[in-house]
Short mmCIF file of C-alpha atoms in Angstrom, two decimals:
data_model
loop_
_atom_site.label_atom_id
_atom_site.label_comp_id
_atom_site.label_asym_id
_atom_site.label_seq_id
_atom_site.Cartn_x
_atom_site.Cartn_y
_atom_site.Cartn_z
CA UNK A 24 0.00 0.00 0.00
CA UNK A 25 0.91 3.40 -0.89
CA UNK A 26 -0.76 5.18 2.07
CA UNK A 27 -0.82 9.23 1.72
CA UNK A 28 1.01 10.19 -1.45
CA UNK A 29 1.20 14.23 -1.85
CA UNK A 30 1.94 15.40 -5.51
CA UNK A 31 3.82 17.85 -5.80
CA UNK A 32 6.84 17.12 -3.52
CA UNK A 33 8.35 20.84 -4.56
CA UNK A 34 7.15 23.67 -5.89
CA UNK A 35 8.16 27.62 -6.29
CA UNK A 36 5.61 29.90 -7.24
CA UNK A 37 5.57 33.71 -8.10
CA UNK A 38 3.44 35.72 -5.87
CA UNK A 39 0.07 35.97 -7.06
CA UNK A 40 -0.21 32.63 -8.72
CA UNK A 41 -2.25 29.82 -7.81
CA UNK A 42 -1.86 26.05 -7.67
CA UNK A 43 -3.31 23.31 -5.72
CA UNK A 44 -1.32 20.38 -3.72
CA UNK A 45 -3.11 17.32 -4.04
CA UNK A 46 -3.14 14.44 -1.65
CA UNK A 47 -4.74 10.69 -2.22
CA UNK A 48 -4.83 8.34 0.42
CA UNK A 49 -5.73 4.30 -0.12
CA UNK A 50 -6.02 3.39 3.34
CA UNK A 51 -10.50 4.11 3.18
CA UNK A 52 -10.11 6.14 6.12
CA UNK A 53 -12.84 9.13 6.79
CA UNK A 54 -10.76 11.64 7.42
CA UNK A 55 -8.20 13.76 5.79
CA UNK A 56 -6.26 16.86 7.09
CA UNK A 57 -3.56 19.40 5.90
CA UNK A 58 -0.66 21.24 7.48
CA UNK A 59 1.71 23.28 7.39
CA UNK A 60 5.17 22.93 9.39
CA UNK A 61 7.34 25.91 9.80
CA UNK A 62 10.48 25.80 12.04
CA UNK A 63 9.73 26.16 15.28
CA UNK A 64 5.64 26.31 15.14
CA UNK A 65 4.90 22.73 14.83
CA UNK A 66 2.55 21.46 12.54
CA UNK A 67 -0.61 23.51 12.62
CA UNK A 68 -3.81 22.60 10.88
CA UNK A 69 -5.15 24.60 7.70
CA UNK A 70 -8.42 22.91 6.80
CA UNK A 71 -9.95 19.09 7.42
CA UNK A 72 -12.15 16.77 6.25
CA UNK A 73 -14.43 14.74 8.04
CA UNK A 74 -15.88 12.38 4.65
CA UNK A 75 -16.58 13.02 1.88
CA UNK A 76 -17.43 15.79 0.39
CA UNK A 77 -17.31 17.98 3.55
CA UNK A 78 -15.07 20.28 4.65
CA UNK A 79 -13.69 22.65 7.86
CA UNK A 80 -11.51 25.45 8.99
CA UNK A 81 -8.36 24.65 11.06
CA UNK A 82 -6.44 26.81 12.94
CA UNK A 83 -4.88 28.87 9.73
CA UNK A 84 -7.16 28.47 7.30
CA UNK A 85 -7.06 31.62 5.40
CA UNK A 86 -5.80 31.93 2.25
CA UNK A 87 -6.39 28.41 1.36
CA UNK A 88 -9.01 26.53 0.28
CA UNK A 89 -9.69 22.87 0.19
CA UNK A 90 -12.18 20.36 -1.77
CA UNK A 91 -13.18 16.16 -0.87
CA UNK A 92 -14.98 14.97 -3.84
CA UNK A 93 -13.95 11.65 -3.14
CA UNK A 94 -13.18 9.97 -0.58
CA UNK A 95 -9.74 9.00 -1.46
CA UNK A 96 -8.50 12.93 -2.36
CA UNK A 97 -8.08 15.85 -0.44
CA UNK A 98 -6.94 18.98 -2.84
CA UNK A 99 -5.75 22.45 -1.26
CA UNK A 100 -5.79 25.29 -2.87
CA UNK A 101 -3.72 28.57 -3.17
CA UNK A 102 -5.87 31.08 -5.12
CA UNK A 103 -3.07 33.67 -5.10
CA UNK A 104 0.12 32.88 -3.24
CA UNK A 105 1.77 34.80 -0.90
CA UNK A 106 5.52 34.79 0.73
CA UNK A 107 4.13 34.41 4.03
CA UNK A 108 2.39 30.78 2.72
CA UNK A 109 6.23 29.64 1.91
CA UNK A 110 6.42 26.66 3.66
CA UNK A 111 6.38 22.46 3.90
CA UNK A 112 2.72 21.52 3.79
CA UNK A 113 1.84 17.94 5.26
CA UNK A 114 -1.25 16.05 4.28
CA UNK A 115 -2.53 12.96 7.02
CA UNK A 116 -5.39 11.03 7.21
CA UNK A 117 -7.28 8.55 10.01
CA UNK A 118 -9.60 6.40 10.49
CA UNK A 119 -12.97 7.31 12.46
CA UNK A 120 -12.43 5.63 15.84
CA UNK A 121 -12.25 6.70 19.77
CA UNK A 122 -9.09 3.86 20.51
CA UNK A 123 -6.61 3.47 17.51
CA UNK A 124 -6.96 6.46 15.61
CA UNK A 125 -3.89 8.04 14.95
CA UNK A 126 -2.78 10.21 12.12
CA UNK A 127 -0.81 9.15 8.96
CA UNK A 128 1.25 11.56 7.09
CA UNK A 129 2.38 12.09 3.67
CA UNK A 130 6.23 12.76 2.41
CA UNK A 131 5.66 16.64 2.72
CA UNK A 132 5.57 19.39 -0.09
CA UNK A 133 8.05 21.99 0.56
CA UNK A 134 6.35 25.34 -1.46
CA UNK A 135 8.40 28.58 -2.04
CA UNK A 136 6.70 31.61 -2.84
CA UNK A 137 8.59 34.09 -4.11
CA UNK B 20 -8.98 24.61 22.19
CA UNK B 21 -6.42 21.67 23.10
CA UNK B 22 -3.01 22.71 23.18
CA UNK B 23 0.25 21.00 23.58
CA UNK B 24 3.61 21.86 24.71
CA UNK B 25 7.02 20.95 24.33
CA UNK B 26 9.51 22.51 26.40
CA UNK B 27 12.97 22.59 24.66
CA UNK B 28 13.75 23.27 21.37
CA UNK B 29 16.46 21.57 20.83
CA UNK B 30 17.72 18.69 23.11
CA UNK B 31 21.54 17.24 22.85
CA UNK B 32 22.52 13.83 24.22
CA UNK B 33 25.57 11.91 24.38
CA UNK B 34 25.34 8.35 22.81
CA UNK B 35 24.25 6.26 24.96
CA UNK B 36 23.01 8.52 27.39
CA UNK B 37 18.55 8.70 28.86
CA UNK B 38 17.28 10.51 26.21
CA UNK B 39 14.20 12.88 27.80
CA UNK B 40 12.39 15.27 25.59
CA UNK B 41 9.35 17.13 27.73
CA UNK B 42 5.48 17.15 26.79
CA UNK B 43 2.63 18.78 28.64
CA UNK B 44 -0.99 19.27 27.71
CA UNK B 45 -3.67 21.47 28.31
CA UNK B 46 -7.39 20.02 28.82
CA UNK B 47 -9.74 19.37 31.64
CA UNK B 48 -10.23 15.84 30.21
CA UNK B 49 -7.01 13.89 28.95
CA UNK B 50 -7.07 13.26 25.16
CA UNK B 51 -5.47 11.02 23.25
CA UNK B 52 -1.84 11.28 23.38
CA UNK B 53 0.89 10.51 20.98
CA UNK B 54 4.68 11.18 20.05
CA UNK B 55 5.53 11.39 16.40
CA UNK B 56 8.73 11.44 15.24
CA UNK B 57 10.05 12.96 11.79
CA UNK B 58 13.59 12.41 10.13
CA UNK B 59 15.26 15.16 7.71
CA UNK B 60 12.90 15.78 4.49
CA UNK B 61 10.24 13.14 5.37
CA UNK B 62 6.87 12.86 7.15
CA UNK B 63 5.60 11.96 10.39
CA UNK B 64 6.22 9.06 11.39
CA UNK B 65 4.24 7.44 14.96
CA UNK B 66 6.28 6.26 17.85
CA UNK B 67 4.09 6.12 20.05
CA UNK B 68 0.36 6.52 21.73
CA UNK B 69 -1.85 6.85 24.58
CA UNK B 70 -4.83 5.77 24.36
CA UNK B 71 -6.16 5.38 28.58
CA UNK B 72 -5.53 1.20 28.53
CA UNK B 73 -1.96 2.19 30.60
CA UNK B 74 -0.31 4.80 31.67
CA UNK B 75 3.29 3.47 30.69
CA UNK B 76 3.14 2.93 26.73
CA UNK B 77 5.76 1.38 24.55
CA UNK B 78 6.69 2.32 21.48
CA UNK B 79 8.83 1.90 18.68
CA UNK B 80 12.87 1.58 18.80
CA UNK B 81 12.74 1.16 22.36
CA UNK B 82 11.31 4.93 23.60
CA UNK B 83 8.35 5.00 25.92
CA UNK B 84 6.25 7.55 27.21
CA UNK B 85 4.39 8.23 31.10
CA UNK B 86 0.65 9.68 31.16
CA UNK B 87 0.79 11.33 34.20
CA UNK B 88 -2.87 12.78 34.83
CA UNK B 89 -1.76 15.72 38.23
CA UNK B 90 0.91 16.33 35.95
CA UNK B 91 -0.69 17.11 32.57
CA UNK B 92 2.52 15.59 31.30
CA UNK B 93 3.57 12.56 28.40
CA UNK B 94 7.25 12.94 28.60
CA UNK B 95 9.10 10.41 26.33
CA UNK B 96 12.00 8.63 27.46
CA UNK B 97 14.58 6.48 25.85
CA UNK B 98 17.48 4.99 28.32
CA UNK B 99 20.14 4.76 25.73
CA UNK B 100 20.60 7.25 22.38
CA UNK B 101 21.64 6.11 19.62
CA UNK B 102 23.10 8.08 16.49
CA UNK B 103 20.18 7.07 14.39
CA UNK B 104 17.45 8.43 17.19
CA UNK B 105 18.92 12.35 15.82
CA UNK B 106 15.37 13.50 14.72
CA UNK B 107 12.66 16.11 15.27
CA UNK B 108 10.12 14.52 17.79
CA UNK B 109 6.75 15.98 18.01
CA UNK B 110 4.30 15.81 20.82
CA UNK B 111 0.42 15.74 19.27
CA UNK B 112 -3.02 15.65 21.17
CA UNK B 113 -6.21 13.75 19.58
CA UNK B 114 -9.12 15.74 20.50
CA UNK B 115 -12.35 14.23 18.43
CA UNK B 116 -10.32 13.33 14.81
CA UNK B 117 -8.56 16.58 15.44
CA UNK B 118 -4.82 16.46 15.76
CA UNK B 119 -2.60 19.61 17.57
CA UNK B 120 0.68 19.00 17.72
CA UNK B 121 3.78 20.74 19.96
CA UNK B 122 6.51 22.79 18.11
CA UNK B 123 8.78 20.10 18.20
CA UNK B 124 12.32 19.18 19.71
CA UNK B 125 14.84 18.66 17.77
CA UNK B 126 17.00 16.27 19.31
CA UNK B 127 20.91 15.80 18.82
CA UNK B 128 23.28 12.73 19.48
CA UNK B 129 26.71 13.37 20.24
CA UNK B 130 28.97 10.45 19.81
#
């Protein structure tokens, strides 16, 4: 199994431009989440997804948005990119559950906005 | 909102030394508890996690952890380092499907 595979794994875009990371998970599991990790913040959480097709504000969501049409994807969007959104953006998924659920993470997409 | 901290940023440790890198939480009712740890230019990767069936969890490559409820701590402990431990370790609280991790300690191994 692959588990979380995040395309693209780097990117540098010119401020003002948009893209979207996308994320694809083949584990079945309900929910889906994105972060970002910048030194010495931690990972903190943009947007999430509890199934499909719904969606929810993190702690930092603006300036991104985010789809789930199928279960299997999560896509976040940049609609116009800003230096301060340079950074290494994680997607992770789980299972619904109260006892085993932890988080599994992706390889990381390190974006540069310049 | 749940939060978690990690005090030190950076943690250095002879080889072979106790490696002990700090966590504390904040919430009236413990959450579910974990330590992550992440190697240069990958993921996460889970060590360990608490889920309330014992206080004392084991995890991976021979680090543990201690839920200590007056203490609002889940410090993680390893009694010997070795070179290949030299990683960022995060700290992360489960609070309904809804992960909040630490800042992360970085830690070092000297040889």
């Amino acid at each position: 199994n692959a588990g979380v595979t995040q395309t693209p794994k780097f990117r540098v875009l010119k401020t003002g431009q948009s893209m979207t990371l996308l994320c694809a998970q083949d584990m079945n599991h309900e929910y889906m989440y994105w972060y970002r990790q910048d030194p010495g913040m931690g990972l903190r959480l943009i947007h999430y997804s509890v199934g499909e097709g719904t969606t929810a504000k993190g702690e930092v969501p603006d300036g991104y948005n985010v789809s789930r049409l199928k279960k299997q994807n999560f896509l976040l969007g940049l609609e116009s990119a800003a230096p301060s959104q340079t950074s290494v953006y994680f997607c992770a998924s789980s299972p619904e559950g109260d006892f085993d659920t932890e988080a599994f993470f992706g390889q990381g997409t390190r974006l540069t906005v310049v | 909102a749940q939060s978690v901290t990690q005090l030190g940023s950076h943690v250095s440790v002879s080889e072979g030394a106790l490696v002990l890198l700090r966590c504390n939480y904040s919430s009236s009712v413990p959450p579910y508890l974990f330590w992550y740890v992440q190697y240069p230019n990958q993921g996460l990767q889970l060590l360990l996690k608490y889920t309330s069936a014992a206080t004392l969890v084991k995890g991976i490559n021979g680090f543990e952890a201690e839920f200590k409820k007056s203490e609002t701590s889940f410090h993680l402990t390893k009694p010997s380092a070795h070179m290949s431990d030299a990683a960022e370790y995060f700290c992360a609280a489960d609070n309904f499907n809804k992960f909040y991790f630490g800042s992360g300690t970085k830690l070092n191994v000297k040889p």
